[in-house]
PDB file of C-alpha atoms and ligand atoms in Angstrom:
ATOM      1  CA  MET A   1      37.014  61.408  73.347  1.00 96.00           C
ATOM      2  CA  ASN A   2      37.519  64.721  75.124  1.00 98.00           C
ATOM      3  CA  ILE A   3      34.146  66.454  75.001  1.00 98.00           C
ATOM      4  CA  SER A   4      33.616  70.028  76.195  1.00 98.00           C
ATOM      5  CA  PHE A   5      30.334  71.701  77.088  1.00 98.00           C
ATOM      6  CA  ASP A   6      29.483  75.386  76.978  1.00 98.00           C
ATOM      7  CA  LEU A   7      27.620  76.664  80.035  1.00 98.00           C
ATOM      8  CA  ASP A   8      25.310  79.589  79.280  1.00 98.00           C
ATOM      9  CA  SER A   9      22.180  78.590  77.365  1.00 98.00           C
ATOM     10  CA  THR A  10      23.645  75.107  76.913  1.00 98.00           C
ATOM     11  CA  LEU A  11      23.721  73.720  80.468  1.00 98.00           C
ATOM     12  CA  ILE A  12      22.818  76.805  82.528  1.00 98.00           C
ATOM     13  CA  PRO A  13      19.632  78.640  81.545  1.00 98.00           C
ATOM     14  CA  ASN A  14      19.347  82.280  80.692  1.00 95.00           C
ATOM     15  CA  GLY A  15      15.938  82.849  82.298  1.00 93.00           C
ATOM     16  CA  THR A  16      13.408  80.112  81.629  1.00 94.00           C
ATOM     17  CA  GLU A  17      14.559  78.877  78.225  1.00 96.00           C
ATOM     18  CA  PHE A  18      14.661  75.234  79.312  1.00 97.00           C
ATOM     19  CA  GLU A  19      13.547  72.976  82.163  1.00 97.00           C
ATOM     20  CA  THR A  20      15.979  72.593  85.028  1.00 98.00           C
ATOM     21  CA  GLU A  21      16.866  70.086  87.734  1.00 97.00           C
ATOM     22  CA  SER A  22      15.420  70.859  91.142  1.00 95.00           C
ATOM     23  CA  ARG A  23      17.525  72.944  93.483  1.00 96.00           C
ATOM     24  CA  SER A  24      16.931  73.667  97.161  1.00 96.00           C
ATOM     25  CA  GLY A  25      16.400  77.170  98.492  1.00 96.00           C
ATOM     26  CA  ILE A  26      19.576  76.874 100.500  1.00 96.00           C
ATOM     27  CA  ALA A  27      21.584  75.861  97.446  1.00 96.00           C
ATOM     28  CA  LYS A  28      20.246  78.919  95.670  1.00 95.00           C
ATOM     29  CA  LEU A  29      21.273  81.046  98.618  1.00 95.00           C
ATOM     30  CA  PHE A  30      24.789  79.648  98.377  1.00 94.00           C
ATOM     31  CA  GLY A  31      25.118  80.559  94.732  1.00 95.00           C
ATOM     32  CA  ILE A  32      24.437  77.156  93.199  1.00 98.00           C
ATOM     33  CA  GLU A  33      23.094  77.834  89.721  1.00 98.00           C
ATOM     34  CA  GLU A  34      20.272  76.104  87.913  1.00 98.00           C
ATOM     35  CA  ILE A  35      21.177  73.374  85.478  1.00 98.00           C
ATOM     36  CA  ARG A  36      19.400  71.934  82.446  1.00 98.00           C
ATOM     37  CA  LYS A  37      17.209  68.936  83.156  1.00 98.00           C
ATOM     38  CA  GLY A  38      18.995  65.730  82.181  1.00 97.00           C
ATOM     39  CA  THR A  39      22.509  67.163  82.415  1.00 98.00           C
ATOM     40  CA  SER A  40      23.709  64.898  85.234  1.00 98.00           C
ATOM     41  CA  GLU A  41      22.438  61.761  83.542  1.00 97.00           C
ATOM     42  CA  LEU A  42      23.880  62.734  80.178  1.00 98.00           C
ATOM     43  CA  ILE A  43      27.334  63.513  81.548  1.00 98.00           C
ATOM     44  CA  LEU A  44      27.427  60.359  83.655  1.00 98.00           C
ATOM     45  CA  ASP A  45      26.341  58.315  80.642  1.00 97.00           C
ATOM     46  CA  LEU A  46      29.101  59.807  78.494  1.00 98.00           C
ATOM     47  CA  GLN A  47      31.684  59.237  81.222  1.00 98.00           C
ATOM     48  CA  ASN A  48      30.573  55.628  81.565  1.00 98.00           C
ATOM     49  CA  LYS A  49      31.145  55.266  77.831  1.00 97.00           C
ATOM     50  CA  GLY A  50      34.751  56.330  78.414  1.00 97.00           C
ATOM     51  CA  HIS A  51      34.578  59.983  77.388  1.00 98.00           C
ATOM     52  CA  LYS A  52      36.252  62.740  79.346  1.00 98.00           C
ATOM     53  CA  ILE A  53      33.943  65.668  80.009  1.00 98.00           C
ATOM     54  CA  HIS A  54      35.104  69.267  80.277  1.00 98.00           C
ATOM     55  CA  ILE A  55      33.555  72.723  80.568  1.00 98.00           C
ATOM     56  CA  TYR A  56      34.521  75.411  78.044  1.00 98.00           C
ATOM     57  CA  THR A  57      32.841  78.737  78.657  1.00 98.00           C
ATOM     58  CA  THR A  58      33.414  82.336  77.652  1.00 98.00           C
ATOM     59  CA  SER A  59      31.997  83.463  80.994  1.00 97.00           C
ATOM     60  CA  PHE A  60      34.244  84.884  83.686  1.00 95.00           C
ATOM     61  CA  ARG A  61      32.796  82.715  86.484  1.00 96.00           C
ATOM     62  CA  SER A  62      35.562  81.303  88.636  1.00 97.00           C
ATOM     63  CA  LYS A  63      36.430  77.657  88.131  1.00 97.00           C
ATOM     64  CA  ARG A  64      35.670  77.075  91.795  1.00 97.00           C
ATOM     65  CA  LYS A  65      32.160  78.430  91.458  1.00 97.00           C
ATOM     66  CA  ILE A  66      31.514  76.285  88.385  1.00 98.00           C
ATOM     67  CA  ARG A  67      32.864  73.176  90.098  1.00 98.00           C
ATOM     68  CA  ARG A  68      30.663  73.825  93.139  1.00 97.00           C
ATOM     69  CA  THR A  69      27.528  74.112  91.041  1.00 98.00           C
ATOM     70  CA  LEU A  70      28.318  70.928  89.126  1.00 98.00           C
ATOM     71  CA  LYS A  71      29.155  69.051  92.320  1.00 98.00           C
ATOM     72  CA  TYR A  72      25.768  69.932  93.792  1.00 98.00           C
ATOM     73  CA  TYR A  73      24.163  67.987  90.936  1.00 98.00           C
ATOM     74  CA  GLY A  74      26.602  65.092  91.304  1.00 97.00           C
ATOM     75  CA  ILE A  75      28.677  66.057  88.269  1.00 98.00           C
ATOM     76  CA  LYS A  76      32.445  65.796  88.141  1.00 98.00           C
ATOM     77  CA  VAL A  77      34.288  67.123  85.124  1.00 98.00           C
ATOM     78  CA  ASN A  78      37.950  66.939  84.201  1.00 98.00           C
ATOM     79  CA  ARG A  79      38.909  70.382  83.050  1.00 98.00           C
ATOM     80  CA  ILE A  80      37.224  73.769  83.261  1.00 98.00           C
ATOM     81  CA  VAL A  81      38.263  76.540  80.887  1.00 98.00           C
ATOM     82  CA  ASN A  82      36.734  79.932  81.603  1.00 98.00           C
ATOM     83  CA  GLU A  83      37.078  83.141  79.607  1.00 98.00           C
ATOM     84  CA  LYS A  84      40.099  84.303  81.564  1.00 97.00           C
ATOM     85  CA  GLU A  85      42.093  81.239  80.519  1.00 97.00           C
ATOM     86  CA  ASN A  86      40.517  81.088  77.055  1.00 98.00           C
ATOM     87  CA  ARG A  87      41.537  84.664  76.183  1.00 97.00           C
ATOM     88  CA  LYS A  88      45.061  84.135  77.455  1.00 98.00           C
ATOM     89  CA  ILE A  89      45.660  80.963  75.465  1.00 98.00           C
ATOM     90  CA  LEU A  90      43.963  82.053  72.229  1.00 97.00           C
ATOM     91  CA  LYS A  91      45.757  85.395  72.320  1.00 97.00           C
ATOM     92  CA  SER A  92      49.132  83.726  72.849  1.00 97.00           C
ATOM     93  CA  ARG A  93      48.438  81.526  69.832  1.00 96.00           C
ATOM     94  CA  ASN A  94      47.092  84.398  67.760  1.00 96.00           C
ATOM     95  CA  ILE A  95      43.751  82.695  67.165  1.00 96.00           C
ATOM     96  CA  ASN A  96      41.003  85.134  66.304  1.00 94.00           C
ATOM     97  CA  SER A  97      38.011  83.041  67.337  1.00 96.00           C
ATOM     98  CA  SER A  98      35.750  83.255  70.389  1.00 97.00           C
ATOM     99  CA  LYS A  99      36.411  79.580  71.033  1.00 98.00           C
ATOM    100  CA  PHE A 100      38.985  77.120  69.743  1.00 98.00           C
ATOM    101  CA  PRO A 101      38.565  73.742  71.490  1.00 98.00           C
ATOM    102  CA  PRO A 102      41.698  72.106  69.971  1.00 98.00           C
ATOM    103  CA  ALA A 103      43.820  74.584  71.973  1.00 98.00           C
ATOM    104  CA  PHE A 104      42.714  72.639  75.055  1.00 98.00           C
ATOM    105  CA  ASP A 105      42.786  69.202  73.414  1.00 98.00           C
ATOM    106  CA  PHE A 106      38.999  69.050  73.262  1.00 98.00           C
ATOM    107  CA  ASP A 107      37.953  66.804  70.358  1.00 98.00           C
ATOM    108  CA  LEU A 108      34.317  67.864  70.285  1.00 98.00           C
ATOM    109  CA  HIS A 109      32.545  70.907  71.703  1.00 98.00           C
ATOM    110  CA  ILE A 110      28.848  71.368  72.472  1.00 98.00           C
ATOM    111  CA  ASP A 111      27.410  74.876  72.329  1.00 98.00           C
ATOM    112  CA  ASP A 112      24.199  76.826  71.696  1.00 98.00           C
ATOM    113  CA  LEU A 113      25.690  79.569  69.528  1.00 98.00           C
ATOM    114  CA  LYS A 114      25.467  79.403  65.754  1.00 97.00           C
ATOM    115  CA  GLY A 115      28.505  81.707  65.689  1.00 97.00           C
ATOM    116  CA  VAL A 116      30.547  78.926  67.241  1.00 98.00           C
ATOM    117  CA  GLY A 117      29.258  76.674  64.471  1.00 97.00           C
ATOM    118  CA  ILE A 118      30.567  79.143  61.900  1.00 98.00           C
ATOM    119  CA  GLU A 119      33.907  79.342  63.699  1.00 98.00           C
ATOM    120  CA  SER A 120      34.108  75.546  63.705  1.00 97.00           C
ATOM    121  CA  GLU A 121      34.071  75.596  59.894  1.00 97.00           C
ATOM    122  CA  ARG A 122      36.555  78.438  59.617  1.00 96.00           C
ATOM    123  CA  PHE A 123      38.975  77.013  62.155  1.00 96.00           C
ATOM    124  CA  ASN A 124      38.302  73.376  61.477  1.00 96.00           C
ATOM    125  CA  PHE A 125      37.095  71.982  64.786  1.00 97.00           C
ATOM    126  CA  LYS A 126      34.167  69.750  65.668  1.00 97.00           C
ATOM    127  CA  VAL A 127      31.044  71.121  67.267  1.00 98.00           C
ATOM    128  CA  ILE A 128      27.457  70.122  67.976  1.00 98.00           C
ATOM    129  CA  ILE A 129      25.061  73.067  68.204  1.00 98.00           C
ATOM    130  CA  VAL A 130      22.024  72.512  70.440  1.00 98.00           C
ATOM    131  CA  GLU A 131      19.333  75.128  70.747  1.00 97.00           C
ATOM    132  CA  PRO A 132      18.098  76.040  74.226  1.00 97.00           C
ATOM    133  CA  THR A 133      14.536  75.207  73.179  1.00 96.00           C
ATOM    134  CA  ASP A 134      15.429  71.798  71.719  1.00 97.00           C
ATOM    135  CA  LYS A 135      13.576  69.175  73.765  1.00 96.00           C
ATOM    136  CA  ASN A 136      15.598  66.403  72.096  1.00 97.00           C
ATOM    137  CA  TRP A 137      18.936  67.972  72.902  1.00 98.00           C
ATOM    138  CA  ILE A 138      20.297  64.850  74.617  1.00 98.00           C
ATOM    139  CA  GLU A 139      19.450  62.653  71.643  1.00 97.00           C
ATOM    140  CA  LYS A 140      21.061  65.171  69.327  1.00 97.00           C
ATOM    141  CA  ILE A 141      24.282  65.089  71.359  1.00 98.00           C
ATOM    142  CA  ILE A 142      24.378  61.273  71.627  1.00 97.00           C
ATOM    143  CA  ASN A 143      23.796  60.888  67.877  1.00 96.00           C
ATOM    144  CA  GLY A 144      26.271  63.648  67.099  1.00 95.00           C
ATOM    145  CA  ILE A 145      28.964  61.915  69.128  1.00 95.00           C
ATOM    146  CA  LYS A 146      28.323  58.652  67.258  1.00 92.00           C
ATOM    147  CA  ASN A 147      28.827  60.456  63.958  1.00 88.00           C
ATOM    148  CA  VAL A 148      32.069  62.050  65.093  1.00 83.00           C
ATOM    149  CA  GLY A 149      33.549  59.173  66.896  1.00 65.00           C
TER     150      GLY A 149
HETATM  151 MG1   MG B 201      26.286  79.634  75.372  1.00 94.95          MG
END
């Protein structure tokens, strides 16, 4: 399955909303962002199960910057869609939704926003909503994927 992850408040914290992997001072200096504890293991596990992992964010970070941060934590993803690309594609298809994963062939999207959950019902795509404070977020994703797949 093609699975996409949101970044902000899903994998990258807004403040101290969840525990993060350790990051060196130098990495911080070079703009490597913090990442949610368990992210590397989860993504590797999903990839080992044959899933393709992608990033789908409505932030304007460059793809290069996102790739660099992920690489620091040993994460390789297939495709990165940022807001610049998202807007362009959704506009060209006349889709009035903040996100629409099927436009990028993503079968399942993981996000923190309830609004995306509402959009998923309106526009008929599959989503798993995980709250930033959810300590069992990995379990929720693994079980959610089983139910979809
Ligand atoms: Mg988010």
